[in-house]
Amino acid sequence: MKKQPQQHSSRGCQEPRPHVAPSAGGGPGQGGAWRRRRPLSLLPFLSLRDYGFCMAALLLFCLGSLFFQLNGGPPHFLLDLRHYLGNSTYLDDHGPPPRKVLPFPSQVVYNRVGKCGSRTVVLLLRILSERHGFNLVTSDIHNKTRLTKNEQTELIKNISTAEQPYLFTRHVHFLNFSRFGGEQPVYINIIRDPVNRFLSNYFFRRFGDWRGEQNHMIRTPSMRQEERYLDINVCILENYPECSNPRLFYIIPYFCGQHPRCREPGEWALERAKLNVNENFLLVGILEELEDVLLLLERFLPHYFKDVLSIYKNPEHRKLGNLTVTVKKTIPSPEAIQILYQRMRYEYEFYYYVKEQFHLLKRKFGLKSHSSEPPPKPEFFIPSPLETEEPIDDEEQDDEKWLEDIYKR
């Protein structure tokens, strides 16, 4: 008999082979089935369906890239992704990047009062903007100081989106940026003695300045001859509209603002103007002390007004500045001037208040005031509140054109 246990023991030591289904190409030993599986052995965890999905995704990506090339640019989500990966920080991921914060006031508004040296100051600003690189923003509208709510919104939007640092200048009554959701800028301004301002405006509308005199220019061509040569005393004493309220109520609305009551001569407009001076104006200067005004502006806003005083004192600039002096001015009689004082009571109260604040500021910085004591105030007649008409600002209409002509010389 053969010894069967030895064979069984040897087979018991062998590991069982995996079951392989028969195929037409032969068994495993012949290599048929194994050769068909070999490409899949590189990524054994993917099925044929997975491979199909990958190929479809690749095809879509290629088609998308082609579409991108044909349309000339990346879609917005790719730009956003690039910004996120390349430039953003954690705080930026939750909103637009913050605006650059400059280490000095970067938003300044000079809502210049008519016939208070504004053309001289704007000419200086044009020189300074080129020298110091700030953005001087002007307006093509020169004779509209009172705005509707929509006009205020649009103007504030245009000013706020200007490239910073900017200085915006225009004849316009005070604008409250914060009321319309904007950032409140720094305000500056200059005023002068109200009667002198009125007289300068009165004769300028009729006869212009030395530049027009030299070129034989006729100021306000549409003005009738009898109006042009109307005696100033007759205008005041006979209470012509141009020489009486509400048209004389001119300076305060530039500081009171756009509220309808700011156009009514009275305590309400006066007190609101004072409040805005204290809360929103960095400096309100006095034209009679212009050199000190420029010196303080240079100290407060050096990035805008550095070297302004030396430019102003330059003989060449002085020569240009003298061309802005109004011609053919005459002084009214004492009686007419006294009537003007009475009609401009609130204007003078505001002027003296600003003048006092300006002198306090000068003393704080060690500047001496070279001004005489103001004349005694008469017992003013308080007029009934009247809403002012839109002022005749013909003297402001050609300011920018005149400055452009001077600047190009």
Coordinates of C-alpha atoms in Angstrom, one line a residue:
M1 CA 0.0 0.0 0.0
K2 CA 1.1 3.5 -0.7
K3 CA 1.5 5.9 2.1
Q4 CA -1.3 8.5 1.7
P5 CA -0.7 10.5 4.9
Q6 CA 2.5 12.0 3.5
Q7 CA 0.7 13.4 0.5
H8 CA -2.1 14.8 2.6
S9 CA 0.4 16.5 4.9
S10 CA 2.2 18.2 2.1
R11 CA -1.0 19.5 0.6
G12 CA -2.0 20.8 3.9
C13 CA 1.0 23.1 4.0
Q14 CA 0.1 24.7 0.6
E15 CA -2.0 27.9 0.6
P16 CA -5.2 27.8 -1.4
R17 CA -5.1 29.4 -4.7
P18 CA -7.8 32.1 -5.6
H19 CA -10.5 30.9 -7.8
V20 CA -10.1 32.2 -11.3
A21 CA -13.0 32.0 -13.8
P22 CA -12.2 30.2 -16.9
S23 CA -11.7 32.3 -20.0
A24 CA -11.3 31.8 -23.7
G25 CA -7.8 33.0 -23.6
G26 CA -6.6 30.3 -21.2
G27 CA -5.9 30.1 -17.5
P28 CA -3.8 32.4 -15.4
G29 CA -0.8 30.6 -16.2
Q30 CA -1.2 31.6 -19.8
G31 CA -1.4 35.3 -18.8
G32 CA -4.6 36.2 -20.7
A33 CA -6.7 37.5 -17.8
W34 CA -3.7 39.2 -16.1
R35 CA -2.8 41.2 -19.2
R36 CA -6.3 42.7 -19.4
R37 CA -6.1 43.9 -15.8
R38 CA -2.6 45.4 -16.0
P39 CA -3.6 49.0 -16.9
L40 CA -5.9 49.2 -13.9
S41 CA -3.2 48.0 -11.6
L42 CA -1.7 51.5 -11.7
L43 CA -4.7 53.0 -9.8
P44 CA -6.4 49.9 -8.4
F45 CA -8.8 52.0 -6.3
L46 CA -10.6 53.5 -9.4
S47 CA -13.3 51.7 -11.4
L48 CA -14.0 52.2 -15.0
R49 CA -16.9 54.5 -14.1
D50 CA -14.5 56.7 -12.0
Y51 CA -12.2 56.9 -15.0
G52 CA -15.1 58.1 -17.2
F53 CA -16.0 60.8 -14.7
C54 CA -12.4 62.1 -14.6
M55 CA -12.2 62.2 -18.4
A56 CA -15.6 64.1 -18.5
A57 CA -14.3 66.6 -15.9
L58 CA -11.1 67.1 -17.9
L59 CA -13.1 67.7 -21.1
L60 CA -15.3 70.3 -19.3
F61 CA -12.2 72.1 -18.0
C62 CA -10.7 72.2 -21.5
L63 CA -13.9 73.6 -22.9
G64 CA -14.1 76.2 -20.2
S65 CA -10.5 77.3 -20.8
L66 CA -11.3 77.7 -24.5
F67 CA -14.4 79.7 -23.7
F68 CA -12.3 81.9 -21.4
Q69 CA -9.7 82.5 -24.2
L70 CA -12.4 83.4 -26.7
N71 CA -14.1 85.9 -24.4
G72 CA -11.0 87.8 -23.5
G73 CA -10.7 87.5 -19.7
P74 CA -11.3 85.5 -16.6
P75 CA -14.7 85.3 -14.9
H76 CA -15.2 87.3 -11.7
F77 CA -15.0 84.4 -9.4
L78 CA -11.5 83.6 -10.6
L79 CA -10.4 87.2 -10.0
D80 CA -11.9 87.0 -6.5
L81 CA -10.1 83.7 -5.9
R82 CA -6.8 85.3 -7.0
H83 CA -7.4 88.2 -4.7
Y84 CA -8.1 85.8 -1.8
L85 CA -5.1 83.7 -2.4
G86 CA -2.6 86.4 -3.3
N87 CA -3.4 89.7 -1.6
S88 CA -6.1 89.4 1.1
T89 CA -5.9 89.0 4.8
Y90 CA -8.3 87.4 7.2
L91 CA -10.1 90.7 7.8
D92 CA -10.3 91.4 4.1
D93 CA -12.1 88.2 3.5
H94 CA -15.3 89.5 5.0
G95 CA -15.6 92.7 3.0
P96 CA -13.9 95.1 0.6
P97 CA -10.3 96.2 1.4
P98 CA -10.3 99.3 3.7
R99 CA -9.4 102.7 2.2
K100 CA -5.9 103.8 2.9
V101 CA -5.7 105.9 6.0
L102 CA -3.5 108.9 5.6
P103 CA -1.7 110.4 8.6
F104 CA -3.2 113.9 8.0
P105 CA -6.7 115.2 7.0
S106 CA -7.2 113.9 3.5
Q107 CA -10.6 115.4 2.8
V108 CA -10.8 119.2 2.9
V109 CA -13.7 121.4 1.7
Y110 CA -13.3 125.2 1.1
N111 CA -16.9 126.3 0.5
R112 CA -15.7 129.8 -0.4
V113 CA -17.8 132.9 0.3
G114 CA -18.1 135.2 -2.7
K115 CA -16.0 138.4 -2.7
C116 CA -13.9 137.3 0.3
G117 CA -10.6 136.8 -1.5
S118 CA -11.6 133.4 -2.9
R119 CA -10.1 134.0 -6.3
T120 CA -6.7 134.8 -4.8
V121 CA -6.8 131.7 -2.6
V122 CA -7.9 129.4 -5.4
L123 CA -5.0 130.7 -7.5
L124 CA -2.7 129.8 -4.7
L125 CA -4.3 126.3 -4.4
R126 CA -3.6 125.6 -8.0
I127 CA 0.1 126.3 -7.5
L128 CA 0.2 124.3 -4.3
S129 CA -1.7 121.3 -5.7
E130 CA 1.1 120.9 -8.3
R131 CA 3.8 121.4 -5.8
H132 CA 2.5 119.0 -3.1
G133 CA 0.6 116.5 -5.2
F134 CA -2.9 116.7 -3.7
N135 CA -6.1 116.5 -5.7
L136 CA -7.7 120.0 -6.2
V137 CA -11.3 119.4 -7.1
T138 CA -13.3 122.3 -8.5
S139 CA -16.8 122.6 -10.0
D140 CA -18.2 123.9 -13.2
I141 CA -21.2 125.3 -11.2
H142 CA -20.3 128.6 -9.7
N143 CA -23.5 130.4 -9.0
K144 CA -25.7 127.8 -7.2
T145 CA -25.2 127.8 -3.5
R146 CA -28.5 126.3 -2.4
L147 CA -29.2 122.7 -3.3
T148 CA -32.1 120.4 -3.2
K149 CA -31.9 117.1 -1.3
N150 CA -31.1 115.1 -4.4
E151 CA -28.5 117.7 -5.5
Q152 CA -26.9 117.5 -2.0
T153 CA -26.8 113.7 -2.2
E154 CA -25.2 113.7 -5.7
L155 CA -22.6 116.4 -4.8
I156 CA -21.6 114.7 -1.6
K157 CA -21.2 111.4 -3.4
N158 CA -19.0 113.0 -6.1
I159 CA -16.8 114.7 -3.5
S160 CA -16.5 111.6 -1.3
T161 CA -15.3 109.4 -4.1
A162 CA -12.6 111.8 -5.2
E163 CA -9.0 110.6 -5.0
Q164 CA -7.5 111.4 -1.7
P165 CA -6.0 113.6 -0.5
Y166 CA -8.3 116.1 -2.0
L167 CA -9.4 119.7 -1.5
F168 CA -12.8 120.5 -2.9
T169 CA -13.7 124.2 -3.5
R170 CA -16.9 125.8 -4.7
H171 CA -19.3 128.6 -3.8
V172 CA -21.8 126.5 -1.9
H173 CA -23.6 126.7 1.5
F174 CA -22.4 124.2 4.2
L175 CA -23.1 120.6 3.5
N176 CA -23.7 118.0 6.3
F177 CA -21.9 114.9 4.9
S178 CA -22.8 112.7 7.9
R179 CA -26.5 113.3 7.3
F180 CA -26.2 111.5 4.0
G181 CA -24.0 108.7 5.3
G182 CA -20.7 110.2 4.2
E183 CA -17.6 110.9 6.2
Q184 CA -17.5 114.5 7.4
P185 CA -14.6 116.4 5.8
V186 CA -12.5 119.2 7.3
Y187 CA -14.0 122.6 6.4
I188 CA -12.1 125.9 6.0
N189 CA -13.3 129.3 4.9
I190 CA -12.6 133.1 4.9
I191 CA -15.0 136.0 5.5
R192 CA -14.6 139.7 5.6
D193 CA -16.4 142.9 6.9
P194 CA -20.0 142.5 5.7
V195 CA -20.3 146.1 4.4
N196 CA -17.0 145.9 2.6
R197 CA -18.1 142.6 1.0
F198 CA -21.3 144.1 -0.1
L199 CA -19.7 147.2 -1.7
S200 CA -17.1 145.0 -3.4
N201 CA -19.9 142.9 -4.9
Y202 CA -22.0 145.9 -5.8
F203 CA -19.3 147.6 -7.9
F204 CA -17.8 144.4 -9.3
R205 CA -21.1 143.4 -10.9
R206 CA -21.1 146.7 -12.6
F207 CA -17.5 147.5 -13.5
G208 CA -15.4 144.3 -12.8
D209 CA -11.8 144.4 -11.7
W210 CA -8.5 145.8 -13.1
R211 CA -8.1 142.9 -15.5
G212 CA -11.3 143.7 -17.2
E213 CA -10.5 147.4 -17.1
Q214 CA -7.2 146.9 -18.9
N215 CA -8.9 144.7 -21.6
H216 CA -11.9 147.1 -21.9
M217 CA -14.2 144.3 -20.9
I218 CA -17.9 145.1 -20.0
R219 CA -19.0 143.3 -16.8
T220 CA -22.5 141.9 -16.8
P221 CA -23.4 142.9 -20.4
S222 CA -27.1 142.2 -19.8
M223 CA -27.4 144.9 -17.1
R224 CA -29.3 148.0 -18.1
Q225 CA -27.3 151.3 -18.1
E226 CA -29.5 152.9 -15.5
E227 CA -28.9 150.0 -13.2
R228 CA -25.2 149.9 -13.9
Y229 CA -24.7 153.6 -13.0
L230 CA -27.2 153.6 -10.1
D231 CA -25.8 155.6 -7.3
I232 CA -25.0 153.5 -4.2
N233 CA -26.6 156.0 -1.9
V234 CA -29.8 156.0 -3.8
C235 CA -29.8 152.2 -3.8
I236 CA -29.5 152.1 0.0
L237 CA -31.6 155.0 1.0
E238 CA -34.5 154.2 -1.3
N239 CA -34.4 150.6 -0.3
Y240 CA -33.7 149.0 -3.7
P241 CA -33.9 145.1 -3.6
E242 CA -30.1 144.8 -4.2
C243 CA -29.4 147.0 -1.2
S244 CA -31.8 145.6 1.4
N245 CA -32.8 142.4 3.0
P246 CA -33.1 139.5 2.3
R247 CA -30.4 139.9 -0.3
L248 CA -27.9 141.4 2.2
F249 CA -28.2 138.2 4.3
Y250 CA -25.3 136.6 2.5
I251 CA -22.4 135.3 4.7
I252 CA -24.3 133.4 7.4
P253 CA -26.0 130.8 5.1
Y254 CA -22.5 129.6 4.0
F255 CA -22.0 128.3 7.5
C256 CA -25.6 127.6 8.6
G257 CA -26.2 125.1 5.8
Q258 CA -29.0 124.0 3.4
H259 CA -31.9 124.2 5.8
P260 CA -34.6 126.6 4.5
R261 CA -34.4 128.6 7.8
C262 CA -30.8 129.3 7.1
R263 CA -32.0 131.8 4.5
E264 CA -34.1 133.8 7.0
P265 CA -32.3 136.6 8.8
G266 CA -32.6 135.8 12.5
E267 CA -31.2 134.2 15.6
W268 CA -31.9 130.7 14.5
A269 CA -29.6 130.9 11.5
L270 CA -27.0 132.9 13.4
E271 CA -26.7 130.3 16.2
R272 CA -26.6 127.4 13.9
A273 CA -23.8 129.0 11.9
K274 CA -21.8 129.6 15.1
L275 CA -22.4 125.9 16.0
N276 CA -21.1 124.7 12.7
V277 CA -18.1 126.9 12.9
N278 CA -17.2 125.4 16.3
E279 CA -17.9 121.8 15.3
N280 CA -17.1 121.4 11.6
F281 CA -14.6 124.2 10.6
L282 CA -10.9 123.8 11.2
L283 CA -10.4 127.4 10.5
V284 CA -12.5 130.4 9.5
G285 CA -10.2 133.3 8.8
I286 CA -10.6 137.1 8.3
L287 CA -9.7 138.5 4.9
E288 CA -8.4 141.7 6.5
E289 CA -5.7 139.5 8.1
L290 CA -5.0 137.2 5.1
E291 CA -1.3 136.6 5.8
D292 CA -2.1 135.3 9.3
V293 CA -4.8 133.1 7.8
L294 CA -2.3 131.6 5.3
L295 CA 0.2 131.1 8.1
L296 CA -2.3 129.2 10.3
L297 CA -3.4 127.1 7.3
E298 CA 0.2 126.2 6.7
R299 CA 0.5 125.1 10.3
F300 CA -2.8 123.2 10.4
L301 CA -2.6 121.6 7.0
P302 CA 1.0 121.5 5.9
H303 CA 0.4 118.8 3.3
Y304 CA -1.7 121.3 1.4
F305 CA -0.5 124.7 2.4
K306 CA 3.3 124.4 3.0
D307 CA 5.1 127.4 1.6
V308 CA 1.8 129.2 0.8
L309 CA 2.9 132.4 2.5
S310 CA 6.1 132.7 0.5
I311 CA 4.2 132.1 -2.7
Y312 CA 1.7 134.7 -1.7
K313 CA 4.4 137.3 -1.0
N314 CA 6.2 136.6 -4.3
P315 CA 6.2 139.8 -6.4
E316 CA 4.9 137.9 -9.5
H317 CA 1.9 136.5 -7.6
R318 CA 1.3 139.9 -6.0
K319 CA 1.1 141.3 -9.5
L320 CA -1.6 138.8 -10.5
G321 CA -3.4 139.2 -7.3
N322 CA -3.7 143.0 -7.8
L323 CA -5.7 142.3 -11.0
T324 CA -8.6 141.0 -8.8
V325 CA -9.2 144.3 -7.1
T326 CA -12.6 145.8 -7.9
V327 CA -12.5 149.1 -9.7
K328 CA -14.6 152.3 -9.5
K329 CA -15.6 151.7 -5.9
T330 CA -17.0 154.7 -4.0
I331 CA -17.8 155.0 -0.3
P332 CA -21.5 155.6 0.7
S333 CA -22.5 158.4 2.9
P334 CA -22.4 157.9 6.7
E335 CA -26.2 157.8 6.7
A336 CA -26.2 155.1 4.1
I337 CA -23.5 153.1 5.9
Q338 CA -25.5 153.3 9.2
I339 CA -28.6 151.9 7.4
L340 CA -26.5 149.1 6.0
Y341 CA -25.3 148.3 9.6
Q342 CA -28.9 148.1 10.7
R343 CA -29.9 145.8 7.9
M344 CA -26.9 143.6 8.4
R345 CA -27.2 143.2 12.1
Y346 CA -26.9 139.4 12.1
E347 CA -24.1 139.4 9.6
Y348 CA -22.1 141.6 11.9
E349 CA -22.8 139.6 15.0
F350 CA -21.5 136.6 13.1
Y351 CA -18.5 138.5 11.7
Y352 CA -17.4 139.7 15.2
Y353 CA -17.9 136.2 16.7
V354 CA -15.6 134.7 14.0
K355 CA -13.1 137.5 14.3
E356 CA -12.9 136.9 18.1
Q357 CA -12.4 133.2 17.6
F358 CA -9.7 133.8 15.0
H359 CA -7.8 136.2 17.3
L360 CA -8.0 133.6 20.2
L361 CA -6.5 131.1 17.8
K362 CA -3.7 133.5 16.8
R363 CA -2.8 134.2 20.4
K364 CA -2.6 130.5 21.1
F365 CA 0.0 130.2 18.3
G366 CA 1.9 133.3 19.3
L367 CA 0.6 135.6 16.6
K368 CA -0.2 139.2 17.4
S369 CA -3.4 140.8 16.1
H370 CA -2.9 144.2 14.4
S371 CA -6.5 145.3 14.3
S372 CA -8.2 148.3 15.8
E373 CA -11.1 148.1 18.1
P374 CA -14.4 147.6 16.3
P375 CA -16.7 150.7 16.1
P376 CA -19.5 150.8 18.7
K377 CA -22.5 148.8 17.6
P378 CA -25.7 150.8 17.1
E379 CA -29.1 149.8 18.2
F380 CA -30.0 147.6 15.3
F381 CA -33.5 147.4 13.9
I382 CA -34.5 143.7 13.8
P383 CA -36.2 143.0 10.5
S384 CA -38.9 140.5 10.1
P385 CA -37.7 137.1 8.9
L386 CA -37.7 136.9 5.1
E387 CA -36.6 134.0 3.0
T388 CA -33.7 135.1 0.8
E389 CA -33.8 134.9 -2.9
E390 CA -31.1 133.2 -4.8
P391 CA -28.3 135.7 -4.7
I392 CA -27.0 137.4 -7.8
D393 CA -23.6 135.7 -8.1
D394 CA -22.5 137.1 -11.4
E395 CA -19.2 137.8 -9.9
E396 CA -18.7 134.1 -9.3
Q397 CA -19.8 132.8 -12.7
D398 CA -16.5 133.3 -14.5
D399 CA -14.1 132.6 -11.6
E400 CA -12.8 129.3 -12.8
K401 CA -12.4 130.5 -16.4
W402 CA -10.5 133.6 -15.2
L403 CA -8.3 131.4 -13.1
E404 CA -7.6 129.1 -16.0
D405 CA -6.5 132.0 -18.1
I406 CA -4.2 133.3 -15.4
Y407 CA -2.8 129.9 -14.7
K408 CA -1.9 129.3 -18.4
R409 CA 0.2 132.4 -18.6

